[in-house]
Amino acid sequence: MMMCKGATRLMSLKQDRQLTLQERISLRFHLSMCGACRQCDRQFSLLHRSGERFEVDLTRPPP
């Protein structure tokens, strides 16, 4: 069984690359049992989306 530290590492990697099948299965299994990691995964996703929007705003010419 994966521990939270390993799940957090996979959640972070998931923001930068596609996880392997084994990584996805392991992470999904862990997230099904760990509410704290589910919340962490949502926060990673929110931060990633916010960073992408910020980057787009920086490259957009001023009005």
mmCIF file of N, CA, C and O in Angstrom:
data_model
loop_
_atom_site.group_PDB
_atom_site.id
_atom_site.type_symbol
_atom_site.label_atom_id
_atom_site.label_comp_id
_atom_site.label_asym_id
_atom_site.label_seq_id
_atom_site.Cartn_x
_atom_site.Cartn_y
_atom_site.Cartn_z
ATOM 1 N N MET A 1 0.836 -1.183 0.000
ATOM 2 C CA MET A 1 0.000 0.000 0.000
ATOM 3 C C MET A 1 0.877 1.241 0.000
ATOM 4 O O MET A 1 1.839 1.341 0.744
ATOM 5 N N MET A 2 0.512 2.190 -0.839
ATOM 6 C CA MET A 2 1.257 3.436 -0.948
ATOM 7 C C MET A 2 0.976 4.322 0.268
ATOM 8 O O MET A 2 -0.148 4.399 0.753
ATOM 9 N N MET A 3 2.016 4.990 0.734
ATOM 10 C CA MET A 3 1.878 5.938 1.836
ATOM 11 C C MET A 3 1.586 7.319 1.256
ATOM 12 O O MET A 3 1.756 7.554 0.058
ATOM 13 N N CYS A 4 1.180 8.244 2.102
ATOM 14 C CA CYS A 4 0.814 9.589 1.655
ATOM 15 C C CYS A 4 1.981 10.308 0.972
ATOM 16 O O CYS A 4 1.768 11.050 0.012
ATOM 17 N N LYS A 5 3.185 10.088 1.439
ATOM 18 C CA LYS A 5 4.347 10.742 0.824
ATOM 19 C C LYS A 5 4.488 10.328 -0.640
ATOM 20 O O LYS A 5 4.732 11.164 -1.516
ATOM 21 N N GLY A 6 4.327 9.053 -0.939
ATOM 22 C CA GLY A 6 4.403 8.573 -2.318
ATOM 23 C C GLY A 6 3.246 9.089 -3.155
ATOM 24 O O GLY A 6 3.411 9.435 -4.331
ATOM 25 N N ALA A 7 2.061 9.163 -2.553
ATOM 26 C CA ALA A 7 0.893 9.677 -3.269
ATOM 27 C C ALA A 7 1.087 11.146 -3.611
ATOM 28 O O ALA A 7 0.769 11.583 -4.725
ATOM 29 N N THR A 8 1.639 11.906 -2.688
ATOM 30 C CA THR A 8 1.895 13.326 -2.936
ATOM 31 C C THR A 8 2.882 13.502 -4.077
ATOM 32 O O THR A 8 2.719 14.383 -4.933
ATOM 33 N N ARG A 9 3.892 12.668 -4.124
ATOM 34 C CA ARG A 9 4.871 12.732 -5.213
ATOM 35 C C ARG A 9 4.194 12.476 -6.554
ATOM 36 O O ARG A 9 4.416 13.208 -7.528
ATOM 37 N N LEU A 10 3.312 11.482 -6.597
ATOM 38 C CA LEU A 10 2.598 11.180 -7.841
ATOM 39 C C LEU A 10 1.631 12.298 -8.221
ATOM 40 O O LEU A 10 1.477 12.621 -9.397
ATOM 41 N N MET A 11 0.984 12.895 -7.227
ATOM 42 C CA MET A 11 0.077 14.014 -7.517
ATOM 43 C C MET A 11 0.844 15.170 -8.154
ATOM 44 O O MET A 11 0.353 15.811 -9.088
ATOM 45 N N SER A 12 2.027 15.415 -7.645
ATOM 46 C CA SER A 12 2.854 16.481 -8.206
ATOM 47 C C SER A 12 3.312 16.129 -9.623
ATOM 48 O O SER A 12 3.235 16.968 -10.533
ATOM 49 N N LEU A 13 3.774 14.913 -9.817
ATOM 50 C CA LEU A 13 4.204 14.483 -11.153
ATOM 51 C C LEU A 13 3.063 14.549 -12.159
ATOM 52 O O LEU A 13 3.277 14.878 -13.329
ATOM 53 N N LYS A 14 1.843 14.258 -11.699
ATOM 54 C CA LYS A 14 0.667 14.249 -12.562
ATOM 55 C C LYS A 14 0.421 15.621 -13.195
ATOM 56 O O LYS A 14 -0.145 15.709 -14.273
ATOM 57 N N GLN A 15 0.884 16.673 -12.546
ATOM 58 C CA GLN A 15 0.694 18.015 -13.081
ATOM 59 C C GLN A 15 1.639 18.293 -14.254
ATOM 60 O O GLN A 15 1.376 19.177 -15.071
ATOM 61 N N ASP A 16 2.734 17.538 -14.347
ATOM 62 C CA ASP A 16 3.753 17.789 -15.371
ATOM 63 C C ASP A 16 3.812 16.744 -16.480
ATOM 64 O O ASP A 16 4.314 17.019 -17.559
ATOM 65 N N ARG A 17 3.334 15.553 -16.194
ATOM 66 C CA ARG A 17 3.382 14.491 -17.205
ATOM 67 C C ARG A 17 2.261 13.499 -16.947
ATOM 68 O O ARG A 17 1.666 13.489 -15.877
ATOM 69 N N GLN A 18 1.995 12.672 -17.957
ATOM 70 C CA GLN A 18 0.993 11.616 -17.775
ATOM 71 C C GLN A 18 1.613 10.494 -16.950
ATOM 72 O O GLN A 18 2.740 10.061 -17.209
ATOM 73 N N LEU A 19 0.877 10.048 -15.957
ATOM 74 C CA LEU A 19 1.364 8.950 -15.123
ATOM 75 C C LEU A 19 1.250 7.639 -15.881
ATOM 76 O O LEU A 19 0.397 7.473 -16.755
ATOM 77 N N THR A 20 2.117 6.700 -15.515
ATOM 78 C CA THR A 20 2.020 5.360 -16.092
ATOM 79 C C THR A 20 0.759 4.693 -15.550
ATOM 80 O O THR A 20 0.161 5.143 -14.558
ATOM 81 N N LEU A 21 0.367 3.620 -16.180
ATOM 82 C CA LEU A 21 -0.815 2.888 -15.736
ATOM 83 C C LEU A 21 -0.665 2.453 -14.276
ATOM 84 O O LEU A 21 -1.576 2.629 -13.468
ATOM 85 N N GLN A 22 0.487 1.910 -13.923
ATOM 86 C CA GLN A 22 0.706 1.457 -12.546
ATOM 87 C C GLN A 22 0.636 2.631 -11.571
ATOM 88 O O GLN A 22 0.046 2.514 -10.489
ATOM 89 N N GLU A 23 1.215 3.770 -11.942
ATOM 90 C CA GLU A 23 1.165 4.947 -11.070
ATOM 91 C C GLU A 23 -0.279 5.423 -10.887
ATOM 92 O O GLU A 23 -0.690 5.746 -9.774
ATOM 93 N N ARG A 24 -1.047 5.454 -11.974
ATOM 94 C CA ARG A 24 -2.443 5.898 -11.889
ATOM 95 C C ARG A 24 -3.266 4.976 -10.994
ATOM 96 O O ARG A 24 -4.061 5.433 -10.176
ATOM 97 N N ILE A 25 -3.071 3.675 -11.152
ATOM 98 C CA ILE A 25 -3.814 2.710 -10.335
ATOM 99 C C ILE A 25 -3.445 2.865 -8.864
ATOM 100 O O ILE A 25 -4.322 2.905 -7.997
ATOM 101 N N SER A 26 -2.156 2.957 -8.586
ATOM 102 C CA SER A 26 -1.706 3.108 -7.195
ATOM 103 C C SER A 26 -2.260 4.386 -6.574
ATOM 104 O O SER A 26 -2.741 4.386 -5.437
ATOM 105 N N LEU A 27 -2.191 5.493 -7.318
ATOM 106 C CA LEU A 27 -2.676 6.760 -6.794
ATOM 107 C C LEU A 27 -4.187 6.718 -6.595
ATOM 108 O O LEU A 27 -4.694 7.134 -5.550
ATOM 109 N N ARG A 28 -4.908 6.205 -7.558
ATOM 110 C CA ARG A 28 -6.366 6.134 -7.443
ATOM 111 C C ARG A 28 -6.784 5.288 -6.246
ATOM 112 O O ARG A 28 -7.708 5.639 -5.512
ATOM 113 N N PHE A 29 -6.090 4.174 -6.021
ATOM 114 C CA PHE A 29 -6.403 3.309 -4.879
ATOM 115 C C PHE A 29 -6.159 4.058 -3.568
ATOM 116 O O PHE A 29 -6.984 4.044 -2.653
ATOM 117 N N HIS A 30 -5.028 4.766 -3.488
ATOM 118 C CA HIS A 30 -4.712 5.516 -2.275
ATOM 119 C C HIS A 30 -5.748 6.621 -2.049
ATOM 120 O O HIS A 30 -6.243 6.801 -0.936
ATOM 121 N N LEU A 31 -6.080 7.350 -3.119
ATOM 122 C CA LEU A 31 -7.033 8.450 -2.984
ATOM 123 C C LEU A 31 -8.420 7.954 -2.572
ATOM 124 O O LEU A 31 -9.168 8.683 -1.916
ATOM 125 N N SER A 32 -8.753 6.723 -2.945
ATOM 126 C CA SER A 32 -10.064 6.185 -2.569
ATOM 127 C C SER A 32 -10.179 5.991 -1.056
ATOM 128 O O SER A 32 -11.292 5.941 -0.524
ATOM 129 N N MET A 33 -9.050 5.907 -0.368
ATOM 130 C CA MET A 33 -9.073 5.659 1.070
ATOM 131 C C MET A 33 -8.588 6.830 1.915
ATOM 132 O O MET A 33 -8.739 6.800 3.127
ATOM 133 N N CYS A 34 -8.004 7.864 1.296
ATOM 134 C CA CYS A 34 -7.368 8.929 2.078
ATOM 135 C C CYS A 34 -7.967 10.286 1.715
ATOM 136 O O CYS A 34 -7.651 10.858 0.672
ATOM 137 N N GLY A 35 -8.797 10.783 2.592
ATOM 138 C CA GLY A 35 -9.443 12.076 2.374
ATOM 139 C C GLY A 35 -8.462 13.233 2.337
ATOM 140 O O GLY A 35 -8.643 14.188 1.576
ATOM 141 N N ALA A 36 -7.427 13.173 3.162
ATOM 142 C CA ALA A 36 -6.434 14.250 3.186
ATOM 143 C C ALA A 36 -5.720 14.342 1.838
ATOM 144 O O ALA A 36 -5.490 15.441 1.314
ATOM 145 N N CYS A 37 -5.401 13.215 1.254
ATOM 146 C CA CYS A 37 -4.723 13.218 -0.043
ATOM 147 C C CYS A 37 -5.677 13.622 -1.167
ATOM 148 O O CYS A 37 -5.256 14.262 -2.126
ATOM 149 N N ARG A 38 -6.952 13.283 -1.043
ATOM 150 C CA ARG A 38 -7.928 13.755 -2.042
ATOM 151 C C ARG A 38 -7.969 15.276 -2.041
ATOM 152 O O ARG A 38 -7.981 15.913 -3.090
ATOM 153 N N GLN A 39 -7.977 15.862 -0.852
ATOM 154 C CA GLN A 39 -7.975 17.320 -0.739
ATOM 155 C C GLN A 39 -6.678 17.893 -1.316
ATOM 156 O O GLN A 39 -6.697 18.891 -2.036
ATOM 157 N N CYS A 40 -5.569 17.276 -1.019
ATOM 158 C CA CYS A 40 -4.276 17.712 -1.548
ATOM 159 C C CYS A 40 -4.272 17.649 -3.073
ATOM 160 O O CYS A 40 -3.786 18.575 -3.737
ATOM 161 N N ASP A 41 -4.832 16.605 -3.644
ATOM 162 C CA ASP A 41 -4.898 16.461 -5.097
ATOM 163 C C ASP A 41 -5.716 17.590 -5.716
ATOM 164 O O ASP A 41 -5.339 18.170 -6.730
ATOM 165 N N ARG A 42 -6.833 17.930 -5.077
ATOM 166 C CA ARG A 42 -7.653 19.047 -5.577
ATOM 167 C C ARG A 42 -6.872 20.361 -5.500
ATOM 168 O O ARG A 42 -6.940 21.193 -6.409
ATOM 169 N N GLN A 43 -6.105 20.535 -4.431
ATOM 170 C CA GLN A 43 -5.323 21.759 -4.280
ATOM 171 C C GLN A 43 -4.200 21.837 -5.312
ATOM 172 O O GLN A 43 -3.941 22.915 -5.875
ATOM 173 N N PHE A 44 -3.529 20.715 -5.584
ATOM 174 C CA PHE A 44 -2.509 20.690 -6.630
ATOM 175 C C PHE A 44 -3.120 21.097 -7.972
ATOM 176 O O PHE A 44 -2.547 21.890 -8.714
ATOM 177 N N SER A 45 -4.280 20.560 -8.283
ATOM 178 C CA SER A 45 -4.938 20.878 -9.553
ATOM 179 C C SER A 45 -5.314 22.354 -9.626
ATOM 180 O O SER A 45 -5.127 23.002 -10.658
ATOM 181 N N LEU A 46 -5.848 22.885 -8.539
ATOM 182 C CA LEU A 46 -6.212 24.298 -8.500
ATOM 183 C C LEU A 46 -4.980 25.179 -8.697
ATOM 184 O O LEU A 46 -5.017 26.141 -9.484
ATOM 185 N N LEU A 47 -3.905 24.861 -8.014
ATOM 186 C CA LEU A 47 -2.674 25.647 -8.164
ATOM 187 C C LEU A 47 -2.127 25.567 -9.583
ATOM 188 O O LEU A 47 -1.668 26.569 -10.144
ATOM 189 N N HIS A 48 -2.192 24.398 -10.179
ATOM 190 C CA HIS A 48 -1.693 24.219 -11.542
ATOM 191 C C HIS A 48 -2.519 25.044 -12.532
ATOM 192 O O HIS A 48 -1.970 25.751 -13.379
ATOM 193 N N ARG A 49 -3.837 24.971 -12.410
ATOM 194 C CA ARG A 49 -4.713 25.762 -13.296
ATOM 195 C C ARG A 49 -4.494 27.257 -13.091
ATOM 196 O O ARG A 49 -4.451 28.029 -14.052
ATOM 197 N N SER A 50 -4.339 27.682 -11.846
ATOM 198 C CA SER A 50 -4.105 29.097 -11.559
ATOM 199 C C SER A 50 -2.791 29.563 -12.161
ATOM 200 O O SER A 50 -2.711 30.657 -12.725
ATOM 201 N N GLY A 51 -1.765 28.741 -12.061
ATOM 202 C CA GLY A 51 -0.475 29.078 -12.659
ATOM 203 C C GLY A 51 -0.555 29.185 -14.166
ATOM 204 O O GLY A 51 0.053 30.088 -14.771
ATOM 205 N N GLU A 52 -1.305 28.292 -14.790
ATOM 206 C CA GLU A 52 -1.468 28.358 -16.247
ATOM 207 C C GLU A 52 -2.190 29.637 -16.656
ATOM 208 O O GLU A 52 -1.806 30.296 -17.611
ATOM 209 N N ARG A 53 -3.237 30.007 -15.913
ATOM 210 C CA ARG A 53 -3.969 31.244 -16.220
ATOM 211 C C ARG A 53 -3.078 32.466 -16.024
ATOM 212 O O ARG A 53 -3.119 33.409 -16.807
ATOM 213 N N PHE A 54 -2.279 32.461 -14.979
ATOM 214 C CA PHE A 54 -1.362 33.565 -14.713
ATOM 215 C C PHE A 54 -0.361 33.710 -15.855
ATOM 216 O O PHE A 54 -0.072 34.818 -16.307
ATOM 217 N N GLU A 55 0.157 32.585 -16.335
ATOM 218 C CA GLU A 55 1.112 32.605 -17.445
ATOM 219 C C GLU A 55 0.460 33.182 -18.704
ATOM 220 O O GLU A 55 1.070 33.991 -19.407
ATOM 221 N N VAL A 56 -0.770 32.798 -18.974
ATOM 222 C CA VAL A 56 -1.489 33.328 -20.150
ATOM 223 C C VAL A 56 -1.673 34.831 -19.991
ATOM 224 O O VAL A 56 -1.465 35.603 -20.938
ATOM 225 N N ASP A 57 -2.043 35.274 -18.797
ATOM 226 C CA ASP A 57 -2.238 36.706 -18.554
ATOM 227 C C ASP A 57 -0.947 37.487 -18.729
ATOM 228 O O ASP A 57 -0.963 38.629 -19.207
ATOM 229 N N LEU A 58 0.182 36.889 -18.368
ATOM 230 C CA LEU A 58 1.467 37.579 -18.537
ATOM 231 C C LEU A 58 1.849 37.753 -19.992
ATOM 232 O O LEU A 58 2.505 38.730 -20.356
ATOM 233 N N THR A 59 1.461 36.798 -20.829
ATOM 234 C CA THR A 59 1.838 36.868 -22.236
ATOM 235 C C THR A 59 0.843 37.664 -23.067
ATOM 236 O O THR A 59 1.141 38.002 -24.211
ATOM 237 N N ARG A 60 -0.307 37.971 -22.497
ATOM 238 C CA ARG A 60 -1.330 38.741 -23.209
ATOM 239 C C ARG A 60 -0.910 40.211 -23.196
ATOM 240 O O ARG A 60 -0.529 40.753 -22.162
ATOM 241 N N PRO A 61 -0.987 40.891 -24.360
ATOM 242 C CA PRO A 61 -0.631 42.315 -24.376
ATOM 243 C C PRO A 61 -1.625 43.141 -23.568
ATOM 244 O O PRO A 61 -2.807 42.794 -23.494
ATOM 245 N N PRO A 62 -1.143 44.227 -22.952
ATOM 246 C CA PRO A 62 -2.057 45.048 -22.153
ATOM 247 C C PRO A 62 -3.114 45.726 -23.027
ATOM 248 O O PRO A 62 -2.858 46.006 -24.195
ATOM 249 N N PRO A 63 -4.284 45.989 -22.450
ATOM 250 C CA PRO A 63 -5.370 46.605 -23.236
ATOM 251 C C PRO A 63 -5.082 48.049 -23.601
ATOM 252 O O PRO A 63 -4.342 48.742 -23.056
#
